[in-house]
Short mmCIF file of C-alpha atoms in Angstrom, two decimals:
data_model
loop_
_atom_site.label_atom_id
_atom_site.label_comp_id
_atom_site.label_asym_id
_atom_site.label_seq_id
_atom_site.Cartn_x
_atom_site.Cartn_y
_atom_site.Cartn_z
CA MET A 1 19.35 -5.43 3.00
CA PHE A 2 20.25 -4.18 -0.48
CA PRO A 3 22.26 -1.05 -1.27
CA VAL A 4 20.45 2.17 -2.02
CA CYS A 5 21.69 4.01 -5.10
CA VAL A 6 21.03 7.64 -5.83
CA SER A 7 19.29 8.74 -9.01
CA GLY A 8 21.30 7.43 -11.91
CA THR A 9 22.11 9.85 -14.70
CA GLY A 10 24.35 7.66 -16.80
CA ALA A 11 25.53 4.19 -17.68
CA LEU A 12 28.36 4.10 -15.12
CA THR A 13 26.08 4.91 -12.17
CA ALA A 14 23.49 2.41 -13.36
CA ALA A 15 26.11 -0.30 -13.81
CA VAL A 16 27.44 0.27 -10.28
CA CYS A 17 23.89 0.07 -8.86
CA LEU A 18 23.26 -3.16 -10.74
CA LEU A 19 26.54 -4.67 -9.56
CA LEU A 20 25.86 -3.71 -5.94
CA SER A 21 22.32 -5.09 -6.08
CA ARG A 22 23.53 -8.40 -7.51
CA PHE A 23 26.45 -8.59 -5.08
CA SER A 24 24.18 -7.94 -2.11
CA SER A 25 21.82 -10.67 -3.25
CA SER A 26 24.51 -13.26 -2.56
CA SER A 27 24.67 -12.22 1.09
CA PRO A 28 22.12 -13.38 3.64
CA PRO A 29 19.48 -10.75 4.40
CA ASP A 30 19.50 -8.92 7.71
CA PRO A 31 17.37 -10.46 10.48
CA VAL A 32 13.70 -9.59 10.09
CA PRO A 33 11.48 -8.95 13.15
CA LEU A 34 8.99 -11.73 13.79
CA ILE A 35 6.16 -9.18 13.63
CA ALA A 36 7.28 -7.60 10.32
CA SER A 37 4.37 -8.96 8.29
CA TYR A 38 1.65 -7.41 10.48
CA PHE A 39 2.13 -3.68 9.95
CA GLY A 40 -0.87 -3.12 7.68
CA THR A 41 -0.33 -0.23 5.28
CA LYS A 42 3.08 0.39 6.87
CA THR A 43 4.43 -3.03 5.81
CA ARG A 44 7.52 -3.34 3.64
CA TYR A 45 7.00 -4.70 0.14
CA GLU A 46 9.60 -7.38 0.89
CA GLU A 47 7.30 -8.95 3.49
CA VAL A 48 4.84 -9.70 0.68
CA ASN A 49 7.59 -10.95 -1.64
CA PRO A 50 10.38 -12.16 0.69
CA HIS A 51 12.48 -13.55 -2.19
CA LEU A 52 13.33 -9.91 -2.99
CA LEU A 53 15.44 -9.78 0.18
CA LEU A 54 17.81 -12.22 -1.52
CA ASP A 55 17.59 -10.75 -5.01
CA PRO A 56 15.72 -7.43 -5.42
CA LEU A 57 15.77 -7.79 -9.22
CA SER A 58 14.46 -11.35 -9.44
CA VAL A 59 11.58 -11.82 -11.88
CA ASN A 60 9.26 -14.81 -12.15
CA ARG A 61 8.06 -14.88 -15.75
CA SER A 62 5.68 -17.73 -15.01
CA VAL A 63 3.28 -15.18 -13.45
CA LEU A 64 2.22 -14.28 -17.00
CA LYS A 65 -0.55 -16.74 -17.76
CA PRO A 66 -2.14 -16.34 -21.19
CA PRO A 67 -3.76 -19.61 -22.33
CA ASP A 68 -1.36 -22.27 -23.63
CA THR A 69 -3.77 -23.02 -26.48
CA GLU A 70 -3.32 -19.62 -28.12
CA ARG A 71 -0.47 -17.49 -29.31
CA CYS A 72 -0.54 -14.34 -27.24
CA SER A 73 1.67 -11.32 -26.75
CA PRO A 74 1.27 -8.46 -24.25
CA VAL A 75 0.39 -5.20 -26.02
CA HIS A 76 -0.34 -2.90 -23.07
CA ILE A 77 -0.18 -2.64 -19.29
CA THR A 78 -1.87 -0.21 -16.96
CA ALA A 79 -0.19 -0.13 -13.55
CA VAL A 80 -1.72 1.53 -10.48
CA ILE A 81 1.07 1.80 -7.91
CA ARG A 82 1.33 3.03 -4.35
CA HIS A 83 4.22 5.28 -3.34
CA GLY A 84 7.26 3.70 -1.69
CA SER A 85 8.43 3.68 1.93
CA ARG A 86 8.06 7.03 3.65
CA PHE A 87 8.69 8.91 6.86
CA PRO A 88 5.88 9.13 9.43
CA THR A 89 3.44 12.00 9.05
CA VAL A 90 3.54 14.94 11.47
CA LYS A 91 0.64 13.44 13.43
CA ASN A 92 2.56 10.22 14.06
CA ILE A 93 5.85 12.01 14.69
CA ARG A 94 4.18 13.93 17.52
CA ARG A 95 2.87 10.68 18.97
CA ILE A 96 6.36 9.19 18.83
CA GLN A 97 7.70 12.26 20.65
CA GLN A 98 4.96 11.95 23.27
CA LEU A 99 5.78 8.28 23.79
CA SER A 100 9.47 9.12 24.11
CA GLU A 101 8.71 11.76 26.76
CA LEU A 102 6.52 9.31 28.70
CA LEU A 103 9.34 6.79 28.86
CA ARG A 104 11.93 9.40 29.74
CA GLU A 105 9.81 10.55 32.68
CA ALA A 106 9.47 6.94 33.83
CA SER A 107 13.10 5.98 33.27
CA GLY A 108 13.99 6.58 36.91
CA GLY A 109 11.31 4.18 38.11
CA SER A 110 11.06 0.42 38.10
CA ARG A 111 12.17 -1.67 35.15
CA GLY A 112 9.87 -3.98 33.27
CA SER A 113 9.97 -7.60 34.30
CA GLY A 114 8.81 -9.02 30.98
CA GLY A 115 11.79 -7.95 28.85
CA SER A 116 14.74 -10.08 27.88
CA GLY A 117 18.22 -9.09 26.79
CA ASP A 118 19.17 -5.44 26.39
CA TRP A 119 16.24 -4.24 24.29
CA LEU A 120 14.36 -2.75 27.25
CA GLN A 121 17.40 -0.81 28.38
CA ASP A 122 17.88 0.38 24.80
CA ILE A 123 14.32 1.70 24.65
CA LYS A 124 14.35 3.42 28.04
CA SER A 125 17.88 4.76 28.19
CA ARG A 126 19.63 4.72 24.84
CA TRP A 127 17.02 5.13 22.12
CA VAL A 128 16.53 8.75 21.07
CA THR A 129 13.81 9.87 18.69
CA TRP A 130 15.34 11.22 15.49
CA TYR A 131 12.10 12.01 13.67
CA THR A 132 11.45 15.70 12.99
CA GLU A 133 8.25 17.32 11.81
CA ASP A 134 9.77 18.50 8.53
CA MET A 135 9.95 14.84 7.46
CA ASP A 136 6.09 14.75 7.34
CA GLY A 137 5.37 11.71 5.17
CA GLN A 138 8.12 12.38 2.64
CA LEU A 139 9.51 9.51 0.60
CA VAL A 140 12.72 8.08 2.06
CA GLU A 141 15.64 6.85 -0.03
CA LYS A 142 14.51 3.27 0.50
CA GLY A 143 11.13 4.31 -0.91
CA LYS A 144 12.76 5.66 -4.05
CA GLU A 145 14.62 2.40 -4.43
CA ASP A 146 11.33 0.50 -3.98
CA LEU A 147 10.02 2.19 -7.14
CA ARG A 148 13.26 1.98 -9.12
CA LEU A 149 13.50 -1.74 -8.49
CA LEU A 150 9.82 -2.31 -9.25
CA ALA A 151 10.31 -0.51 -12.56
CA ARG A 152 13.32 -2.70 -13.33
CA ARG A 153 11.39 -5.88 -12.58
CA LEU A 154 8.33 -4.86 -14.58
CA SER A 155 10.51 -3.81 -17.52
CA ALA A 156 12.16 -7.26 -17.41
CA LEU A 157 8.69 -8.85 -17.38
CA PHE A 158 7.43 -6.63 -20.22
CA PRO A 159 10.57 -5.67 -22.19
CA SER A 160 8.70 -4.61 -25.33
CA LEU A 161 6.33 -2.33 -23.39
CA LEU A 162 8.38 -0.74 -20.62
CA SER A 163 11.42 -0.24 -22.79
CA GLU A 164 13.79 2.67 -22.40
CA GLU A 165 13.03 3.67 -25.97
CA ASN A 166 9.31 3.93 -25.20
CA VAL A 167 10.11 6.08 -22.18
CA ARG A 168 12.43 8.43 -24.05
CA LYS A 169 10.01 8.79 -26.96
CA ARG A 170 7.25 9.51 -24.43
CA ARG A 171 5.04 6.68 -25.55
CA ILE A 172 4.31 5.79 -21.92
CA SER A 173 2.01 8.00 -19.85
CA PHE A 174 2.79 8.76 -16.21
CA LEU A 175 0.23 10.25 -13.82
CA SER A 176 0.69 10.98 -10.13
CA SER A 177 -1.00 12.34 -7.05
CA SER A 178 0.33 15.78 -6.15
CA LYS A 179 1.60 14.60 -2.75
CA HIS A 180 5.38 14.88 -2.59
CA ARG A 181 5.85 11.21 -1.75
CA CYS A 182 3.96 10.26 -4.93
CA VAL A 183 5.82 12.77 -7.12
CA SER A 184 9.14 11.43 -5.80
CA SER A 185 7.88 7.89 -6.49
CA VAL A 186 6.87 8.56 -10.11
CA GLU A 187 10.26 10.17 -10.69
CA ALA A 188 12.02 7.16 -9.17
CA PHE A 189 9.99 4.78 -11.34
CA GLN A 190 11.08 6.67 -14.45
CA GLU A 191 14.68 6.55 -13.24
CA GLY A 192 14.36 2.78 -12.96
CA LEU A 193 13.17 2.52 -16.57
CA GLN A 194 16.04 4.68 -17.83
CA HIS A 195 18.79 2.91 -15.90
CA LEU A 196 20.86 1.96 -18.96
CA GLY A 197 20.78 5.34 -20.65
CA HIS A 198 23.69 7.59 -21.47
CA GLN A 199 21.59 10.73 -21.10
CA GLU A 200 20.11 12.66 -18.23
CA VAL A 201 16.91 11.18 -16.83
CA GLN A 202 13.90 12.77 -18.49
CA TYR A 203 10.70 13.10 -16.48
CA SER A 204 7.36 13.29 -18.28
CA HIS A 205 4.68 12.86 -15.63
CA GLN A 206 1.53 14.85 -14.98
CA LEU A 207 -0.31 15.46 -11.70
CA ASP A 208 -3.99 14.52 -11.41
CA ASP A 209 -5.62 14.56 -7.98
CA GLN A 210 -9.10 14.18 -9.46
CA LEU A 211 -7.99 10.73 -10.56
CA MET A 212 -5.45 9.66 -7.93
CA ARG A 213 -7.09 11.30 -4.88
CA PHE A 214 -10.68 10.80 -6.00
CA PHE A 215 -11.79 10.25 -2.40
CA GLU A 216 -11.33 13.96 -1.67
CA HIS A 217 -13.66 14.95 -4.50
CA CYS A 218 -16.54 12.53 -3.88
CA ARG A 219 -19.17 14.33 -1.78
CA GLY A 220 -21.06 11.14 -1.05
CA TYR A 221 -17.91 9.63 0.44
CA VAL A 222 -16.78 12.73 2.33
CA ASP A 223 -20.19 13.25 3.92
CA GLY A 224 -21.16 9.60 4.29
CA VAL A 225 -17.89 8.20 5.63
CA GLU A 226 -15.12 10.76 6.18
CA LYS A 227 -17.27 13.10 8.28
CA ASN A 228 -19.73 10.50 9.56
CA ARG A 229 -19.35 9.93 13.30
CA THR A 230 -20.72 6.40 13.12
CA ALA A 231 -19.00 5.15 9.93
CA LEU A 232 -16.13 3.63 11.92
CA ALA A 233 -18.20 2.36 14.84
CA GLU A 234 -16.61 -1.11 14.66
CA VAL A 235 -13.14 0.42 14.98
CA GLU A 236 -14.18 2.42 18.04
CA LYS A 237 -15.64 -0.69 19.68
CA PHE A 238 -12.51 -2.73 19.03
CA LYS A 239 -10.27 0.00 20.47
CA HIS A 240 -11.98 -0.54 23.81
CA GLY A 241 -12.41 -4.30 23.58
CA GLU A 242 -10.65 -7.07 25.46
CA GLU A 243 -8.09 -7.77 22.72
CA MET A 244 -6.75 -4.20 22.72
CA GLU A 245 -6.90 -4.10 26.51
CA GLY A 246 -4.66 -7.17 26.57
CA VAL A 247 -2.11 -5.48 24.29
CA ARG A 248 -2.06 -2.35 26.47
CA LYS A 249 -1.64 -4.39 29.64
CA ARG A 250 1.24 -6.47 28.26
CA MET A 251 2.96 -3.38 26.85
CA ALA A 252 2.74 -1.57 30.20
CA GLU A 253 4.15 -4.58 32.04
CA ARG A 254 7.07 -4.97 29.62
CA LEU A 255 7.93 -1.27 29.88
CA GLY A 256 7.53 -1.21 33.64
CA LEU A 257 4.85 1.48 33.41
CA PRO A 258 1.77 1.74 35.61
CA HIS A 259 -1.10 0.05 33.82
CA HIS A 260 -3.25 3.19 34.02
CA ASP A 261 -0.72 5.09 31.87
CA LEU A 262 -1.85 2.97 28.94
CA THR A 263 -5.46 2.35 29.93
CA PRO A 264 -8.39 4.42 28.58
CA ALA A 265 -10.67 5.99 31.15
CA GLY A 266 -13.72 4.31 29.66
CA ALA A 267 -15.66 3.59 26.50
CA PRO A 268 -16.38 6.79 24.56
CA ASP A 269 -19.72 8.18 23.50
CA ALA A 270 -19.97 7.33 19.80
CA ASN A 271 -21.72 10.66 19.15
CA ALA A 272 -19.37 12.79 21.17
CA LYS A 273 -16.81 13.47 18.45
CA SER A 274 -15.86 12.92 14.87
CA CYS A 275 -13.96 9.74 14.01
CA ASP A 276 -10.89 11.79 13.15
CA ASP A 277 -10.76 13.78 16.40
CA ASP A 278 -8.46 12.60 19.15
CA GLY A 279 -9.89 12.38 22.64
CA PRO A 280 -7.92 11.22 25.70
CA ASP A 281 -8.78 7.58 25.08
CA ASP A 282 -7.58 7.75 21.47
CA VAL A 283 -4.26 9.21 22.58
CA ILE A 284 -3.69 6.11 24.72
CA VAL A 285 -4.46 3.82 21.79
CA ASP A 286 -2.28 5.96 19.53
CA LEU A 287 0.69 5.64 21.89
CA VAL A 288 0.42 1.86 21.70
CA GLU A 289 0.31 2.07 17.91
CA ALA A 290 3.16 4.60 17.91
CA ALA A 291 5.36 2.06 19.68
CA PHE A 292 4.23 -0.69 17.29
CA PHE A 293 4.87 1.36 14.18
CA LEU A 294 8.27 2.51 15.45
CA CYS A 295 9.37 -1.03 14.70
CA SER A 296 7.88 -0.66 11.22
CA TYR A 297 9.44 2.73 10.48
CA GLU A 298 12.92 1.72 11.58
CA LEU A 299 12.67 -1.44 9.48
CA SER A 300 11.27 0.18 6.33
CA ILE A 301 13.46 3.31 6.50
CA LYS A 302 16.75 1.98 7.82
CA SER A 303 16.38 -1.82 7.54
CA LEU A 304 16.96 -1.97 11.30
CA HIS A 305 15.69 -4.57 13.74
CA SER A 306 14.70 -1.92 16.27
CA PRO A 307 14.51 -2.63 20.01
CA TRP A 308 10.87 -1.52 19.75
CA CYS A 309 10.15 -4.72 17.83
CA PHE A 310 10.75 -6.81 20.97
CA LEU A 311 7.99 -4.95 22.80
CA PHE A 312 5.29 -6.90 20.94
CA ASP A 313 4.83 -10.60 20.31
CA GLN A 314 2.92 -12.18 17.42
CA ARG A 315 -0.33 -12.18 19.38
CA ASP A 316 -0.05 -8.41 19.96
CA ALA A 317 0.86 -7.79 16.33
CA GLN A 318 -2.16 -9.70 15.06
CA VAL A 319 -4.48 -7.65 17.26
CA LEU A 320 -2.96 -4.34 16.14
CA GLU A 321 -3.04 -5.43 12.50
CA TYR A 322 -6.73 -6.30 12.88
CA LYS A 323 -7.46 -2.89 14.37
CA SER A 324 -5.77 -1.29 11.35
CA ASP A 325 -7.64 -3.59 8.95
CA LEU A 326 -10.96 -2.72 10.57
CA LYS A 327 -10.30 0.95 9.89
CA GLN A 328 -9.31 0.36 6.27
CA TYR A 329 -12.23 -2.02 5.67
CA TRP A 330 -14.86 0.38 6.93
CA LYS A 331 -13.22 3.57 5.71
CA ARG A 332 -11.77 2.54 2.33
CA SER A 333 -13.13 -0.84 1.32
CA HIS A 334 -16.20 -3.08 1.43
CA GLY A 335 -17.53 -1.65 4.71
CA HIS A 336 -19.60 0.96 2.90
CA VAL A 337 -20.75 0.83 -0.75
CA ILE A 338 -19.70 4.43 -1.35
CA ASN A 339 -16.07 3.53 -0.57
CA GLY A 340 -15.79 1.54 -3.78
CA LEU A 341 -18.03 3.85 -5.81
CA SER A 342 -15.75 6.77 -4.99
CA SER A 343 -13.13 5.15 -7.27
CA CYS A 344 -15.41 5.24 -10.33
CA PRO A 345 -13.29 7.92 -12.05
CA LEU A 346 -10.18 5.75 -11.78
CA PHE A 347 -12.12 2.62 -12.77
CA HIS A 348 -13.36 4.30 -15.94
CA HIS A 349 -9.92 5.71 -16.72
CA VAL A 350 -8.39 2.23 -16.53
CA PHE A 351 -11.00 0.70 -18.85
CA ARG A 352 -10.92 3.59 -21.31
CA THR A 353 -7.17 3.12 -21.54
CA LEU A 354 -7.57 -0.63 -22.06
CA ASP A 355 -10.32 -0.08 -24.64
CA LYS A 356 -8.08 2.23 -26.62
CA ALA A 357 -5.09 -0.12 -26.43
CA GLY A 358 -7.14 -3.16 -27.48
CA ARG A 359 -9.02 -1.52 -30.33
CA PRO A 360 -8.54 -3.30 -33.71
CA ARG A 361 -6.16 -1.39 -35.96
CA ARG A 362 -5.22 -1.29 -39.60
CA SER A 363 -1.60 -1.87 -40.47
CA SER A 364 -1.21 1.84 -41.17
CA ASP A 365 -2.47 2.89 -37.74
CA ALA A 366 -0.11 4.05 -35.04
CA SER A 367 0.85 1.52 -32.36
CA PRO A 368 -1.21 1.65 -29.15
CA GLU A 369 0.19 3.24 -26.03
CA PRO A 370 2.36 0.46 -24.53
CA ALA A 371 1.89 1.40 -20.87
CA SER A 372 0.14 3.72 -18.46
CA VAL A 373 1.63 4.20 -14.99
CA LEU A 374 -0.39 5.84 -12.22
CA ILE A 375 1.14 6.58 -8.81
CA GLY A 376 -1.10 7.09 -5.79
CA HIS A 377 -1.82 5.91 -2.29
CA ALA A 378 -3.17 2.93 -0.36
CA GLU A 379 -6.38 4.98 -0.30
CA THR A 380 -6.28 4.95 -4.11
CA ILE A 381 -5.85 1.21 -4.49
CA LEU A 382 -8.18 -0.18 -1.81
CA PRO A 383 -11.42 1.37 -3.15
CA LEU A 384 -10.53 0.27 -6.69
CA LEU A 385 -9.95 -3.33 -5.61
CA SER A 386 -13.21 -3.20 -3.65
CA LEU A 387 -15.09 -1.99 -6.74
CA LEU A 388 -13.61 -4.92 -8.66
CA GLY A 389 -14.95 -7.27 -5.95
CA LEU A 390 -11.57 -8.42 -4.67
CA HIS A 391 -10.64 -9.39 -1.09
CA LYS A 392 -14.27 -9.54 0.00
CA ASP A 393 -14.71 -12.09 2.75
CA GLU A 394 -18.03 -13.85 3.26
CA THR A 395 -18.24 -12.48 6.80
CA PRO A 396 -17.27 -8.82 7.28
CA PRO A 397 -14.73 -8.08 10.02
CA THR A 398 -16.27 -6.51 13.12
CA ALA A 399 -15.22 -5.71 16.67
CA ALA A 400 -16.95 -8.87 17.87
CA ASN A 401 -15.57 -11.53 15.50
CA TYR A 402 -11.79 -11.10 15.78
CA GLN A 403 -11.22 -14.74 16.73
CA SER A 404 -12.89 -16.03 13.56
CA GLN A 405 -11.08 -13.63 11.21
CA HIS A 406 -7.55 -15.05 11.28
CA GLY A 407 -7.96 -16.58 7.82
CA ARG A 408 -9.50 -13.47 6.24
CA SER A 409 -8.63 -12.36 2.73
CA PHE A 410 -8.75 -8.68 3.66
CA ARG A 411 -5.27 -8.15 5.14
CA THR A 412 -3.85 -4.77 4.23
CA SER A 413 -0.36 -6.00 5.15
CA SER A 414 -0.41 -8.20 2.05
CA ILE A 415 -2.69 -6.06 -0.17
CA VAL A 416 -1.28 -2.53 0.14
CA PRO A 417 2.27 -2.53 1.54
CA TYR A 418 4.55 0.26 0.44
CA ALA A 419 4.98 0.13 -3.38
CA ALA A 420 1.86 -2.04 -3.75
CA ASN A 421 0.88 -2.42 -7.39
CA VAL A 422 -2.12 -3.49 -9.44
CA VAL A 423 -1.17 -4.28 -13.04
CA PHE A 424 -3.72 -4.87 -15.81
CA VAL A 425 -2.01 -6.85 -18.61
CA LEU A 426 -3.71 -6.73 -22.02
CA TYR A 427 -2.75 -9.50 -24.46
CA ASP A 428 -3.31 -9.76 -28.20
CA CYS A 429 -4.38 -13.39 -28.69
CA GLU A 430 -5.75 -15.46 -31.56
CA ARG A 431 -9.31 -15.46 -30.20
CA GLY A 432 -9.17 -11.78 -29.29
CA ALA A 433 -7.83 -9.51 -26.57
CA ARG A 434 -7.36 -11.03 -23.11
CA LEU A 435 -6.83 -9.36 -19.75
CA GLN A 436 -4.82 -10.59 -16.77
CA LEU A 437 -4.57 -9.04 -13.33
CA LEU A 438 -1.39 -8.97 -11.24
CA ILE A 439 -1.43 -7.71 -7.67
CA ASN A 440 2.00 -7.18 -6.13
CA GLU A 441 3.50 -9.19 -9.01
CA THR A 442 1.26 -12.19 -8.30
CA PRO A 443 -1.56 -13.44 -10.59
CA VAL A 444 -5.06 -12.83 -9.23
CA ARG A 445 -8.25 -13.91 -10.97
CA PHE A 446 -11.23 -11.64 -11.45
CA PRO A 447 -13.88 -12.70 -8.90
CA THR A 448 -16.60 -12.91 -11.55
CA LEU A 449 -14.40 -15.01 -13.87
CA PRO A 450 -12.73 -17.45 -11.47
CA ASP A 451 -11.86 -20.17 -14.00
CA GLU A 452 -9.33 -18.27 -16.11
CA ASP A 453 -6.13 -16.38 -15.39
CA ALA A 454 -6.48 -14.27 -18.53
CA PRO A 455 -10.11 -14.25 -19.69
CA LEU A 456 -11.20 -12.62 -22.93
CA TYR A 457 -11.31 -8.88 -22.50
CA ARG A 458 -14.87 -8.77 -23.80
CA ASP A 459 -15.87 -11.18 -21.01
CA VAL A 460 -14.25 -8.95 -18.40
CA ARG A 461 -16.13 -5.95 -19.77
CA ALA A 462 -19.38 -7.93 -19.71
CA ALA A 463 -18.75 -8.94 -16.08
CA TYR A 464 -18.33 -5.28 -15.10
CA ARG A 465 -20.98 -3.93 -17.48
CA HIS A 466 -23.09 -2.65 -14.57
CA LEU A 467 -20.15 -0.50 -13.47
CA LEU A 468 -19.07 0.57 -16.93
CA ASP A 469 -22.63 1.75 -17.63
CA GLY A 470 -23.69 2.98 -14.20
CA CYS A 471 -20.57 3.85 -12.21
CA THR A 472 -20.12 7.55 -12.92
CA GLU A 473 -18.41 10.19 -10.87
CA HIS A 474 -21.83 11.71 -10.15
CA ARG A 475 -23.82 8.62 -9.21
CA GLY A 476 -22.98 7.83 -5.60
CA CYS A 477 -20.69 10.82 -5.23
CA ASP A 478 -23.61 13.22 -5.48
CA GLY A 479 -24.78 11.99 -2.08
CA ARG A 480 -27.14 9.26 -3.31
CA HIS A 481 -25.77 5.95 -2.00
CA THR A 482 -27.00 3.81 -4.86
CA GLU A 483 -25.72 0.23 -4.90
CA LEU A 484 -24.84 -0.94 -8.42
#
């Protein structure tokens, strides 16, 4: 666990934060729950990059991979970043409260036989819910630190681009979703870039939901997926399958609850309700997930190894992660073509920015914009990565093939944890501009150009020509599900 510093407004505060971060890195990290890497979109960034638990400012410069045969220098980055760790939303807070009431009512009954140590007693008698509805998805202090530290690491990786001077002279553009957790994140990122300054932190971001919450403005997506009762059919089937039934049964036994308290009455009628409506069966499933994510929230918010973490073993965690991945796959990723097409506005924005930064210039021309930082959501990043063709397994995940999906590429726990980031690095090289992709600070090759870490930018554009020419905010989003 590293110390959390409040927003720095001067050199002294920044120096203290740096000293504390470095001092804490010499101490062993707090114990991490065995199931910590299975929380899907509620996973800590440190589970993807565990070395950050030892040193939150460590930077591996070898991730930059321009060709050794050319002289290259980075001239621009565009970074699409998810907000940091947050509180549960109101919907999940109410589920946590419902779960707490269920256990309180049962606390006078029999004790679970499957528990070990004091964790079961802690859950049933000593743990008290502290989540209140006014928290509603707001960024927590740890989430602010996620973004400050990410900014520090990226500025160390790209010192000429993410420099404090470039920030103060407003050469870097910052865009954000209007959601408070994203606004707090873009502010924290700017604080991280200005950590050595002697002046007050200056914020210069703009809000753009058309770009960062494009999924709300794409009619083809809203009608075809969001409001479509059958779009998440695989998720509904898995909820009532044998794997989830096993998790419910083991959870009931460990808590000493009657099995029927956590057992759905029967498989639902797929046409009876919208995918986003909660029927009695969904409430049961949601209580199981509420218990599972309590471990996640307490870890990501307070760095605590909560007693709730002992309620699930690795087998349970893998099942619940798969259920979450099914939802994200069919709702935000490769499950439906329109999911990726909905991100066309962001896709075009990224490439227009890269085009402008890589354009040949005369010596008298102004320098290109060194960086563009865009703060959004997991729902912002997943469709974009899908449009780029990333994390697409040969066999789609379904309710029926769980056992064969353990080696799948599409794992949201590793793709979109809190503070997930997709960084497009544009190099000026002898043979021309080159582009490299980093996902969560790790090099990833473009699927259509698998032989190079940093292919020529013109080759990248050629590989995505069909999208650059045909992927518009109207095509697909006007209700016509045209595959490009």
